[in-house]
Amino acid sequence: MGAALIESAGMKVQRQSFAVRSETRRQAIDITPRVRAIVIEAGVREGLVFANCLHTTCSVLVIDSRPELFEDLSHMMGRFIEDECQYKHNDPRLSDCERGNATAHLRASLLGHGVAIGVSGGELLLDGSQSILLAEWDGPRPRNVHVQIMGV
Amino acid sequence: MGAALIESAGMKVQRQSFAVRSETRRQAIDITPRVRAIVIEAGVREGLVFANCLHTTCSVLVIDSRPELFEDLSHMMGRFIEDECQYKHNDPRLSDCERGNATAHLRASLLGHGVAIGVSGGELLLDGSQSILLAEWDGPRPRNVHVQIMGV
Amino acid sequence: MGAALIESAGMKVQRQSFAVRSETRRQAIDITPRVRAIVIEAGVREGLVFANCLHTTCSVLVIDSRPELFEDLSHMMGRFIEDECQYKHNDPRLSDCERGNATAHLRASLLGHGVAIGVSGGELLLDGSQSILLAEWDGPRPRNVHVQIMGV
């Protein structure tokens, strides 16, 4: 992990990671400021940034950052992927996983683990209400987010 | 917004945006021709293109462009995320949003706001039936699509 | 299709595709080793890799590779998008498609057709349990996966 910055004839390829810690089972963590700071530090004016969580049971997605909306999202995911269903991943006869966290895997893959955002004028290309959220489905846990920037 | 084309030792980083206008509440707008034209204009032969909508209540996704299929998709999203459910985002005691558009936020984040497509021989790497669709969940509205191309 | 490797002042833009063949209607095919081999062959140390399926009725996603978890995912997709529902795409009066595969289109678009993964030290930036899966929703069929690498 760590970080790397390589510049080749004006093109920059910058990798950086950071840690966040979720405090509850399901939680929304707005990582937009962290991603923005990495973009500014990299000094890339035009290009792309990717933010990915390096875990199978949390998501990284773009959504409006109003807190009540994540409660709606979390409730929706709970209706889609019900805690009380029977999952093979939670059956010790079929799986070597002891966490019983099938729902977290399924919710994470349904929403995805990463997003790509444009960079223009050194700024993230998001509209005013778009935020990059790490959605925790199996917390509390420490989580790592990988940020990759390419551009000029 | 606007556009920028920067070339650095043979690598091109091209940004372009365009506007579309949805005419109904839910609507599929095929943006493949617009994205293809931007790729051709950029003159990138090998690389990647990203198309993102800079909004929280519409999606950009890849799907077969047959119109009846979007009706199936729209119907499916309506079953998943029902208009008549109670959403905190639509409750004026909990949210400062006056549009009552929780379903549009949830549908948009579930399908995602952007896609990455390869570029080869100056052409979008899509099979014959794949299209890039802007899926409007809260129209009618003007919408901006951001296109970022990187390559040689 | 085929492959191309272009190097411009230290930046590499590498395209490669490979074929897989699904054997059943719904199937999980772990394509991580194929993508990893292409990254190693390209000799890119720092950058990004994109894996996309060039089809409308299968998905490429990141998920834990335990086989029982794909059975849970497949079961979940079957509950979301029921085979026995009425779909316009399956109605010969409304569609010119004769495969009756509306559910495969919808499942594929819901999970997405491609993923972006970081490359660091010449290795895919995945945690130990993350895998890149081609999820077949309309097999058995031959499928093509497009891999695009950019970096240094």
Short mmCIF file of C-alpha atoms in Angstrom, two decimals:
data_model
loop_
_atom_site.label_atom_id
_atom_site.label_comp_id
_atom_site.label_asym_id
_atom_site.label_seq_id
_atom_site.Cartn_x
_atom_site.Cartn_y
_atom_site.Cartn_z
CA MET A 1 0.00 0.00 0.00
CA GLY A 2 1.51 3.34 0.96
CA ALA A 3 1.85 5.85 -1.83
CA ALA A 4 3.65 6.36 -5.10
CA LEU A 5 3.95 9.28 -7.45
CA ILE A 6 5.50 8.73 -10.84
CA GLU A 7 5.76 11.39 -13.50
CA SER A 8 6.54 10.48 -17.06
CA ALA A 9 6.89 13.24 -19.64
CA GLY A 10 4.20 15.33 -17.95
CA MET A 11 1.77 12.49 -17.18
CA LYS A 12 1.31 11.78 -13.50
CA VAL A 13 0.34 8.44 -12.05
CA GLN A 14 -0.38 8.86 -8.36
CA ARG A 15 -1.42 6.23 -5.87
CA GLN A 16 -2.42 6.93 -2.31
CA SER A 17 -4.41 5.09 0.30
CA PHE A 18 -6.06 6.12 3.51
CA ALA A 19 -7.81 4.40 6.40
CA VAL A 20 -11.24 5.02 7.83
CA ARG A 21 -12.91 3.31 10.78
CA SER A 22 -16.60 2.52 10.86
CA GLU A 23 -18.30 2.63 14.25
CA THR A 24 -21.53 0.72 13.62
CA ARG A 25 -22.78 -2.26 11.60
CA ARG A 26 -24.08 -0.11 8.74
CA GLN A 27 -22.67 3.37 8.31
CA ALA A 28 -22.14 6.07 5.70
CA ILE A 29 -18.74 7.72 5.74
CA ASP A 30 -18.32 10.71 3.44
CA ILE A 31 -14.84 10.33 1.97
CA THR A 32 -15.13 13.22 -0.50
CA PRO A 33 -12.83 15.55 1.51
CA ARG A 34 -10.11 12.88 1.73
CA VAL A 35 -10.25 12.14 -2.00
CA ARG A 36 -10.29 15.86 -2.81
CA ALA A 37 -7.23 16.48 -0.64
CA ILE A 38 -5.30 13.71 -2.41
CA VAL A 39 -6.18 15.17 -5.81
CA ILE A 40 -4.98 18.62 -4.75
CA GLU A 41 -1.79 17.20 -3.24
CA ALA A 42 -1.05 15.28 -6.45
CA GLY A 43 -1.18 18.48 -8.45
CA VAL A 44 -3.09 16.86 -11.31
CA ARG A 45 -5.08 19.47 -13.26
CA GLU A 46 -6.86 17.32 -15.86
CA GLY A 47 -7.51 13.62 -15.60
CA LEU A 48 -9.26 11.01 -13.58
CA VAL A 49 -9.38 9.74 -10.03
CA PHE A 50 -10.56 6.32 -8.88
CA ALA A 51 -11.56 5.54 -5.33
CA ASN A 52 -11.90 1.86 -4.44
CA CYS A 53 -12.36 0.09 -1.14
CA LEU A 54 -10.13 -2.93 -0.84
CA HIS A 55 -12.75 -5.04 0.90
CA THR A 56 -15.65 -7.26 -0.11
CA THR A 57 -18.20 -6.10 2.47
CA CYS A 58 -18.33 -2.34 1.98
CA SER A 59 -19.12 -0.14 -1.01
CA VAL A 60 -17.83 3.07 -2.48
CA LEU A 61 -20.49 4.97 -4.42
CA VAL A 62 -21.65 8.44 -5.43
CA ILE A 63 -24.80 9.71 -3.75
CA ASP A 64 -26.21 12.92 -2.31
CA SER A 65 -24.59 13.35 1.09
CA ARG A 66 -27.72 14.23 3.09
CA PRO A 67 -27.65 11.89 6.08
CA GLU A 68 -31.34 10.95 5.94
CA LEU A 69 -30.80 9.68 2.39
CA PHE A 70 -28.27 7.11 3.55
CA GLU A 71 -30.85 5.90 6.05
CA ASP A 72 -33.22 5.43 3.11
CA LEU A 73 -30.50 3.63 1.17
CA SER A 74 -29.66 1.42 4.12
CA HIS A 75 -33.33 0.61 4.63
CA MET A 76 -33.71 -0.18 0.93
CA MET A 77 -30.72 -2.52 1.03
CA GLY A 78 -32.26 -4.21 4.05
CA ARG A 79 -35.49 -4.79 2.17
CA PHE A 80 -33.65 -6.09 -0.92
CA ILE A 81 -31.29 -8.34 0.94
CA GLU A 82 -33.05 -9.40 4.10
CA ASP A 83 -31.06 -10.26 7.21
CA GLU A 84 -33.38 -13.14 8.05
CA CYS A 85 -33.12 -14.98 4.72
CA GLN A 86 -31.22 -18.25 4.47
CA TYR A 87 -27.83 -17.74 2.84
CA LYS A 88 -25.44 -20.52 1.92
CA HIS A 89 -22.52 -18.30 2.90
CA ASN A 90 -23.89 -18.21 6.48
CA ASP A 91 -24.25 -22.00 6.72
CA PRO A 92 -21.22 -23.55 8.45
CA ARG A 93 -21.80 -26.79 6.48
CA LEU A 94 -21.28 -24.90 3.20
CA SER A 95 -18.89 -22.07 4.05
CA ASP A 96 -15.68 -21.57 5.99
CA CYS A 97 -16.66 -17.99 6.84
CA GLU A 98 -17.59 -17.52 10.48
CA ARG A 99 -18.90 -13.97 10.29
CA GLY A 100 -22.37 -14.79 8.94
CA ASN A 101 -22.09 -11.74 6.75
CA ALA A 102 -23.64 -12.88 3.46
CA THR A 103 -25.87 -9.81 3.36
CA ALA A 104 -22.84 -7.49 3.62
CA HIS A 105 -21.15 -9.22 0.66
CA LEU A 106 -24.29 -9.01 -1.45
CA ARG A 107 -25.08 -5.39 -0.58
CA ALA A 108 -21.47 -4.38 -1.29
CA SER A 109 -21.34 -6.05 -4.71
CA LEU A 110 -24.74 -4.70 -5.69
CA LEU A 111 -23.61 -1.10 -5.11
CA GLY A 112 -20.03 -1.66 -6.23
CA HIS A 113 -16.65 -1.12 -4.65
CA GLY A 114 -15.36 1.88 -6.54
CA VAL A 115 -16.10 4.97 -8.58
CA ALA A 116 -14.33 7.02 -11.23
CA ILE A 117 -14.53 10.80 -11.06
CA GLY A 118 -13.15 13.35 -13.49
CA VAL A 119 -10.59 15.96 -12.46
CA SER A 120 -10.71 19.39 -14.05
CA GLY A 121 -8.81 22.51 -13.06
CA GLY A 122 -7.38 20.48 -10.18
CA GLU A 123 -10.87 19.88 -8.75
CA LEU A 124 -13.12 16.82 -8.52
CA LEU A 125 -15.81 16.95 -11.19
CA LEU A 126 -18.83 16.50 -8.91
CA ASP A 127 -21.90 18.67 -8.79
CA GLY A 128 -22.56 20.48 -5.53
CA SER A 129 -24.59 17.70 -3.93
CA GLN A 130 -22.69 14.63 -5.18
CA SER A 131 -20.52 12.96 -2.58
CA ILE A 132 -18.28 9.91 -2.53
CA LEU A 133 -19.49 7.63 0.22
CA LEU A 134 -17.97 4.58 1.81
CA ALA A 135 -21.00 2.50 2.76
CA GLU A 136 -20.17 0.09 5.56
CA TRP A 137 -22.29 -3.08 5.62
CA ASP A 138 -20.32 -5.17 8.13
CA GLY A 139 -18.83 -2.81 10.70
CA PRO A 140 -17.47 -1.72 13.00
CA ARG A 141 -14.14 -2.21 11.24
CA PRO A 142 -11.07 -0.42 9.94
CA ARG A 143 -11.24 0.04 6.17
CA ASN A 144 -8.72 1.02 3.51
CA VAL A 145 -9.55 3.15 0.52
CA HIS A 146 -7.28 3.16 -2.50
CA VAL A 147 -7.10 6.32 -4.60
CA GLN A 148 -5.49 6.29 -8.03
CA ILE A 149 -5.03 9.47 -10.04
CA MET A 150 -3.91 9.72 -13.65
CA GLY A 151 -3.56 12.89 -15.59
CA VAL A 152 -1.52 15.97 -16.34
CA MET B 1 -17.07 22.62 -17.43
CA GLY B 2 -16.37 23.36 -21.08
CA ALA B 3 -13.63 21.34 -22.66
CA ALA B 4 -9.91 20.82 -22.47
CA LEU B 5 -7.45 18.88 -24.56
CA ILE B 6 -3.95 18.44 -23.29
CA GLU B 7 -1.30 16.40 -25.04
CA SER B 8 1.83 15.37 -23.26
CA ALA B 9 4.48 13.40 -25.15
CA GLY B 10 1.85 11.56 -27.19
CA MET B 11 -0.64 10.94 -24.36
CA LYS B 12 -3.91 12.80 -24.72
CA VAL B 13 -6.14 13.83 -21.83
CA GLN B 14 -9.40 15.15 -23.24
CA ARG B 15 -12.37 16.46 -21.33
CA GLN B 16 -15.66 17.41 -22.91
CA SER B 17 -19.18 17.82 -21.64
CA PHE B 18 -22.54 17.96 -23.32
CA ALA B 19 -26.10 18.69 -22.29
CA VAL B 20 -29.19 16.59 -22.77
CA ARG B 21 -32.76 17.40 -21.77
CA SER B 22 -35.17 14.80 -20.47
CA GLU B 23 -38.84 15.27 -21.34
CA THR B 24 -40.56 12.97 -18.85
CA ARG B 25 -40.18 11.79 -15.25
CA ARG B 26 -38.40 8.57 -16.22
CA GLN B 27 -36.70 8.39 -19.57
CA ALA B 28 -33.93 6.57 -21.41
CA ILE B 29 -31.66 8.77 -23.51
CA ASP B 30 -29.17 6.95 -25.71
CA ILE B 31 -25.96 8.99 -25.45
CA THR B 32 -23.77 6.54 -27.39
CA PRO B 33 -23.63 8.73 -30.55
CA ARG B 34 -22.56 11.77 -28.52
CA VAL B 35 -19.83 9.87 -26.69
CA ARG B 36 -18.65 8.27 -29.95
CA ALA B 37 -18.43 11.68 -31.65
CA ILE B 38 -16.31 13.06 -28.81
CA VAL B 39 -13.94 10.08 -29.03
CA ILE B 40 -13.54 10.54 -32.78
CA GLU B 41 -13.01 14.28 -32.41
CA ALA B 42 -10.34 13.72 -29.74
CA GLY B 43 -8.37 11.57 -32.14
CA VAL B 44 -7.51 9.01 -29.45
CA ARG B 45 -6.78 5.60 -31.02
CA GLU B 46 -6.14 3.44 -27.95
CA GLY B 47 -7.28 4.20 -24.45
CA LEU B 48 -10.32 4.71 -22.31
CA VAL B 49 -13.36 6.92 -22.16
CA PHE B 50 -15.49 7.66 -19.10
CA ALA B 51 -18.99 9.03 -19.26
CA ASN B 52 -20.45 10.36 -16.02
CA CYS B 53 -23.58 12.32 -15.27
CA LEU B 54 -22.93 15.15 -12.86
CA HIS B 55 -26.19 14.68 -10.99
CA THR B 56 -27.47 12.53 -8.13
CA THR B 57 -30.85 11.59 -9.60
CA CYS B 58 -29.98 10.09 -12.98
CA SER B 59 -27.78 7.16 -14.02
CA VAL B 60 -25.36 6.42 -16.82
CA LEU B 61 -25.17 2.71 -17.61
CA VAL B 62 -24.55 0.20 -20.39
CA ILE B 63 -27.56 -1.74 -21.61
CA ASP B 64 -29.07 -3.03 -24.84
CA SER B 65 -30.70 -0.05 -26.51
CA ARG B 66 -34.00 -1.68 -27.45
CA PRO B 67 -36.68 0.71 -26.15
CA GLU B 68 -38.91 -1.96 -24.64
CA LEU B 69 -36.00 -3.08 -22.48
CA PHE B 70 -35.77 0.30 -20.80
CA GLU B 71 -39.45 0.00 -20.00
CA ASP B 72 -38.66 -3.32 -18.32
CA LEU B 73 -35.76 -1.67 -16.46
CA SER B 74 -37.91 1.25 -15.39
CA HIS B 75 -40.65 -1.11 -14.21
CA MET B 76 -38.09 -3.18 -12.32
CA MET B 77 -36.70 -0.08 -10.59
CA GLY B 78 -40.26 0.87 -9.66
CA ARG B 79 -40.81 -2.51 -8.05
CA PHE B 80 -37.50 -2.36 -6.18
CA ILE B 81 -37.86 1.19 -4.99
CA GLU B 82 -41.55 1.85 -4.68
CA ASP B 83 -42.92 5.35 -5.11
CA GLU B 84 -45.41 4.87 -2.28
CA CYS B 85 -42.92 3.83 0.41
CA GLN B 86 -42.06 6.18 3.25
CA TYR B 87 -38.67 7.77 2.74
CA LYS B 88 -36.93 10.00 5.26
CA HIS B 89 -35.60 12.13 2.43
CA ASN B 90 -39.21 12.98 1.48
CA ASP B 91 -40.19 13.98 5.02
CA PRO B 92 -39.94 17.76 5.51
CA ARG B 93 -39.23 17.23 9.22
CA LEU B 94 -36.07 15.27 8.35
CA SER B 95 -34.88 16.74 5.05
CA ASP B 96 -34.40 20.16 3.50
CA CYS B 97 -35.13 18.78 0.03
CA GLU B 98 -38.47 19.87 -1.36
CA ARG B 99 -38.57 17.67 -4.44
CA GLY B 100 -39.73 14.46 -2.72
CA ASN B 101 -37.38 12.58 -4.98
CA ALA B 102 -35.90 9.92 -2.68
CA THR B 103 -36.72 7.19 -5.19
CA ALA B 104 -34.75 9.00 -7.90
CA HIS B 105 -31.66 9.24 -5.67
CA LEU B 106 -31.88 5.56 -4.73
CA ARG B 107 -32.49 4.34 -8.29
CA ALA B 108 -29.61 6.46 -9.59
CA SER B 109 -27.10 5.22 -7.01
CA LEU B 110 -28.17 1.61 -7.47
CA LEU B 111 -27.42 1.72 -11.21
CA GLY B 112 -24.47 4.09 -10.88
CA HIS B 113 -23.59 7.44 -12.41
CA GLY B 114 -20.88 6.51 -14.87
CA VAL B 115 -19.26 3.89 -17.05
CA ALA B 116 -15.81 3.23 -18.47
CA ILE B 117 -15.49 2.00 -22.05
CA GLY B 118 -12.37 1.02 -23.93
CA VAL B 119 -11.25 2.77 -27.10
CA SER B 120 -9.56 0.77 -29.84
CA GLY B 121 -8.73 1.88 -33.36
CA GLY B 122 -10.44 5.16 -32.54
CA GLU B 123 -13.74 3.38 -31.86
CA LEU B 124 -15.73 2.68 -28.70
CA LEU B 125 -15.24 -0.92 -27.58
CA LEU B 126 -18.90 -1.91 -27.39
CA ASP B 127 -20.51 -4.90 -28.99
CA GLY B 128 -23.21 -4.19 -31.56
CA SER B 129 -26.10 -4.10 -29.10
CA GLN B 130 -24.44 -2.35 -26.13
CA SER B 131 -25.43 1.26 -25.68
CA ILE B 132 -24.58 3.96 -23.17
CA LEU B 133 -27.81 5.20 -21.67
CA LEU B 134 -28.60 8.17 -19.51
CA ALA B 135 -31.47 6.95 -17.36
CA GLU B 136 -33.53 9.85 -16.06
CA TRP B 137 -35.32 9.18 -12.75
CA ASP B 138 -36.42 12.71 -11.84
CA GLY B 139 -37.17 14.58 -15.06
CA PRO B 140 -37.99 16.55 -16.99
CA ARG B 141 -34.69 18.36 -16.51
CA PRO B 142 -31.56 19.51 -18.30
CA ARG B 143 -28.64 17.20 -17.57
CA ASN B 144 -24.89 17.43 -18.09
CA VAL B 145 -22.73 14.50 -19.08
CA HIS B 146 -19.00 14.65 -18.53
CA VAL B 147 -16.77 12.69 -20.91
CA GLN B 148 -13.12 12.10 -20.11
CA ILE B 149 -10.78 10.40 -22.57
CA MET B 150 -7.24 9.25 -21.90
CA GLY B 151 -5.03 7.51 -24.37
CA VAL B 152 -2.76 7.77 -27.37
CA MET C 1 -10.25 -6.96 -30.77
CA GLY C 2 -6.87 -8.63 -30.58
CA ALA C 3 -4.25 -6.77 -28.62
CA ALA C 4 -2.25 -3.58 -28.77
CA LEU C 5 0.58 -2.21 -26.71
CA ILE C 6 1.61 1.37 -27.22
CA GLU C 7 4.27 3.10 -25.19
CA SER C 8 4.61 6.85 -25.24
CA ALA C 9 7.39 8.46 -23.24
CA GLY C 10 7.12 5.85 -20.47
CA MET C 11 3.31 5.63 -20.35
CA LYS C 12 1.90 2.32 -21.49
CA VAL C 13 -1.54 1.82 -22.98
CA GLN C 14 -2.20 -1.88 -23.29
CA ARG C 15 -5.29 -3.58 -24.64
CA GLN C 16 -5.89 -7.30 -24.54
CA SER C 17 -8.93 -9.49 -24.77
CA PHE C 18 -9.62 -13.09 -23.87
CA ALA C 19 -12.46 -15.53 -24.31
CA VAL C 20 -14.26 -17.59 -21.71
CA ARG C 21 -17.05 -20.10 -22.21
CA SER C 22 -19.90 -20.49 -19.78
CA GLU C 23 -21.37 -23.97 -19.40
CA THR C 24 -24.71 -23.27 -17.70
CA ARG C 25 -27.48 -20.68 -17.73
CA ARG C 26 -26.13 -18.83 -14.68
CA GLN C 27 -22.51 -19.25 -13.78
CA ALA C 28 -19.68 -17.53 -11.94
CA ILE C 29 -16.33 -17.56 -13.73
CA ASP C 30 -13.38 -16.24 -11.75
CA ILE C 31 -11.36 -14.21 -14.25
CA THR C 32 -8.87 -12.81 -11.70
CA PRO C 33 -5.99 -15.07 -12.84
CA ARG C 34 -6.49 -14.05 -16.49
CA VAL C 35 -6.56 -10.34 -15.66
CA ARG C 36 -3.54 -10.71 -13.35
CA ALA C 37 -1.55 -12.48 -16.08
CA ILE C 38 -2.29 -9.70 -18.57
CA VAL C 39 -1.14 -7.07 -16.07
CA ILE C 40 2.11 -8.94 -15.46
CA GLU C 41 2.69 -9.44 -19.17
CA ALA C 42 2.13 -5.73 -19.84
CA GLY C 43 4.86 -4.83 -17.40
CA VAL C 44 2.89 -1.93 -15.93
CA ARG C 45 4.05 -1.18 -12.37
CA GLU C 46 1.71 1.64 -11.37
CA GLY C 47 -1.62 2.42 -12.94
CA LEU C 48 -5.05 1.05 -13.59
CA VAL C 49 -6.66 -1.92 -15.23
CA PHE C 50 -10.23 -2.15 -16.52
CA ALA C 51 -12.00 -5.38 -17.22
CA ASN C 52 -15.22 -5.18 -19.22
CA CYS C 53 -17.39 -7.82 -20.80
CA LEU C 54 -18.47 -6.85 -24.29
CA HIS C 55 -21.98 -8.25 -23.89
CA THR C 56 -25.30 -7.06 -22.54
CA THR C 57 -26.33 -10.22 -20.68
CA CYS C 58 -23.39 -10.92 -18.38
CA SER C 59 -21.67 -8.89 -15.67
CA VAL C 60 -18.14 -8.27 -14.50
CA LEU C 61 -17.95 -7.43 -10.80
CA VAL C 62 -15.79 -7.69 -7.71
CA ILE C 63 -16.95 -10.14 -5.06
CA ASP C 64 -15.50 -12.67 -2.63
CA SER C 65 -14.74 -15.76 -4.69
CA ARG C 66 -16.22 -18.38 -2.35
CA PRO C 67 -18.51 -20.47 -4.57
CA GLU C 68 -21.44 -20.61 -2.15
CA LEU C 69 -21.55 -16.81 -2.20
CA PHE C 70 -22.21 -16.74 -5.93
CA GLU C 71 -25.10 -19.10 -5.30
CA ASP C 72 -26.45 -16.56 -2.82
CA LEU C 73 -25.91 -13.78 -5.37
CA SER C 74 -27.60 -15.76 -8.10
CA HIS C 75 -30.53 -16.56 -5.82
CA MET C 76 -30.79 -12.89 -4.84
CA MET C 77 -30.84 -11.81 -8.50
CA GLY C 78 -33.57 -14.38 -9.11
CA ARG C 79 -35.67 -12.92 -6.32
CA PHE C 80 -35.12 -9.36 -7.56
CA ILE C 81 -35.73 -10.07 -11.20
CA GLU C 82 -38.10 -12.99 -11.33
CA ASP C 83 -38.07 -15.34 -14.27
CA GLU C 84 -41.85 -15.64 -14.28
CA CYS C 85 -42.61 -11.89 -14.49
CA GLN C 86 -43.98 -10.39 -17.68
CA TYR C 87 -41.29 -8.49 -19.57
CA LYS C 88 -41.89 -6.42 -22.69
CA HIS C 89 -38.55 -7.58 -24.06
CA ASN C 90 -39.86 -11.17 -24.01
CA ASP C 91 -43.07 -10.31 -25.85
CA PRO C 92 -42.74 -11.01 -29.59
CA ARG C 93 -45.30 -8.27 -30.31
CA LEU C 94 -43.00 -5.67 -28.71
CA SER C 95 -39.48 -6.97 -29.29
CA ASP C 96 -37.47 -8.48 -32.13
CA CYS C 97 -35.39 -10.51 -29.68
CA GLU C 98 -36.16 -14.20 -29.77
CA ARG C 99 -34.13 -15.30 -26.76
CA GLY C 100 -36.64 -14.30 -24.08
CA ASN C 101 -33.76 -13.12 -21.97
CA ALA C 102 -35.06 -9.91 -20.40
CA THR C 103 -33.98 -11.09 -16.95
CA ALA C 104 -30.40 -11.56 -18.14
CA HIS C 105 -30.26 -8.01 -19.52
CA LEU C 106 -31.67 -6.56 -16.31
CA ARG C 107 -29.43 -8.59 -13.99
CA ALA C 108 -26.37 -7.69 -16.05
CA SER C 109 -27.06 -3.94 -16.05
CA LEU C 110 -27.89 -3.94 -12.34
CA LEU C 111 -24.49 -5.42 -11.44
CA GLY C 112 -22.61 -3.64 -14.22
CA HIS C 113 -20.38 -4.80 -17.06
CA GLY C 114 -16.97 -3.73 -15.87
CA VAL C 115 -14.67 -2.86 -12.99
CA ALA C 116 -11.58 -0.71 -12.49
CA ILE C 117 -8.77 -2.04 -10.32
CA GLY C 118 -5.55 -0.32 -9.30
CA VAL C 119 -2.13 -1.70 -10.20
CA SER C 120 0.73 -1.25 -7.75
CA GLY C 121 4.15 -2.85 -7.85
CA GLY C 122 2.99 -4.73 -10.94
CA GLU C 123 0.18 -6.43 -8.96
CA LEU C 124 -3.59 -6.06 -8.94
CA LEU C 125 -4.70 -3.98 -5.94
CA LEU C 126 -7.21 -6.44 -4.51
CA ASP C 127 -7.37 -7.67 -0.96
CA GLY C 128 -6.89 -11.39 -0.44
CA SER C 129 -10.54 -12.33 -0.81
CA GLN C 130 -11.59 -9.95 -3.59
CA SER C 131 -12.00 -11.57 -6.98
CA ILE C 132 -13.04 -10.37 -10.41
CA LEU C 133 -15.99 -12.46 -11.54
CA LEU C 134 -17.71 -12.80 -14.85
CA ALA C 135 -21.31 -13.51 -13.89
CA GLU C 136 -23.14 -15.29 -16.70
CA TRP C 137 -26.92 -14.71 -16.78
CA ASP C 138 -27.75 -16.14 -20.21
CA GLY C 139 -25.40 -19.05 -20.87
CA PRO C 140 -24.08 -21.34 -22.03
CA ARG C 141 -22.20 -19.02 -24.38
CA PRO C 142 -18.75 -17.89 -25.43
CA ARG C 143 -17.91 -14.50 -23.92
CA ASN C 144 -15.21 -11.92 -24.58
CA VAL C 145 -13.57 -9.88 -21.85
CA HIS C 146 -11.74 -6.69 -22.73
CA VAL C 147 -8.83 -5.66 -20.52
CA GLN C 148 -7.35 -2.18 -20.77
CA ILE C 149 -4.27 -1.18 -18.80
CA MET C 150 -2.83 2.32 -18.47
CA GLY C 151 0.18 3.24 -16.43
CA VAL C 152 3.93 3.29 -16.14
#
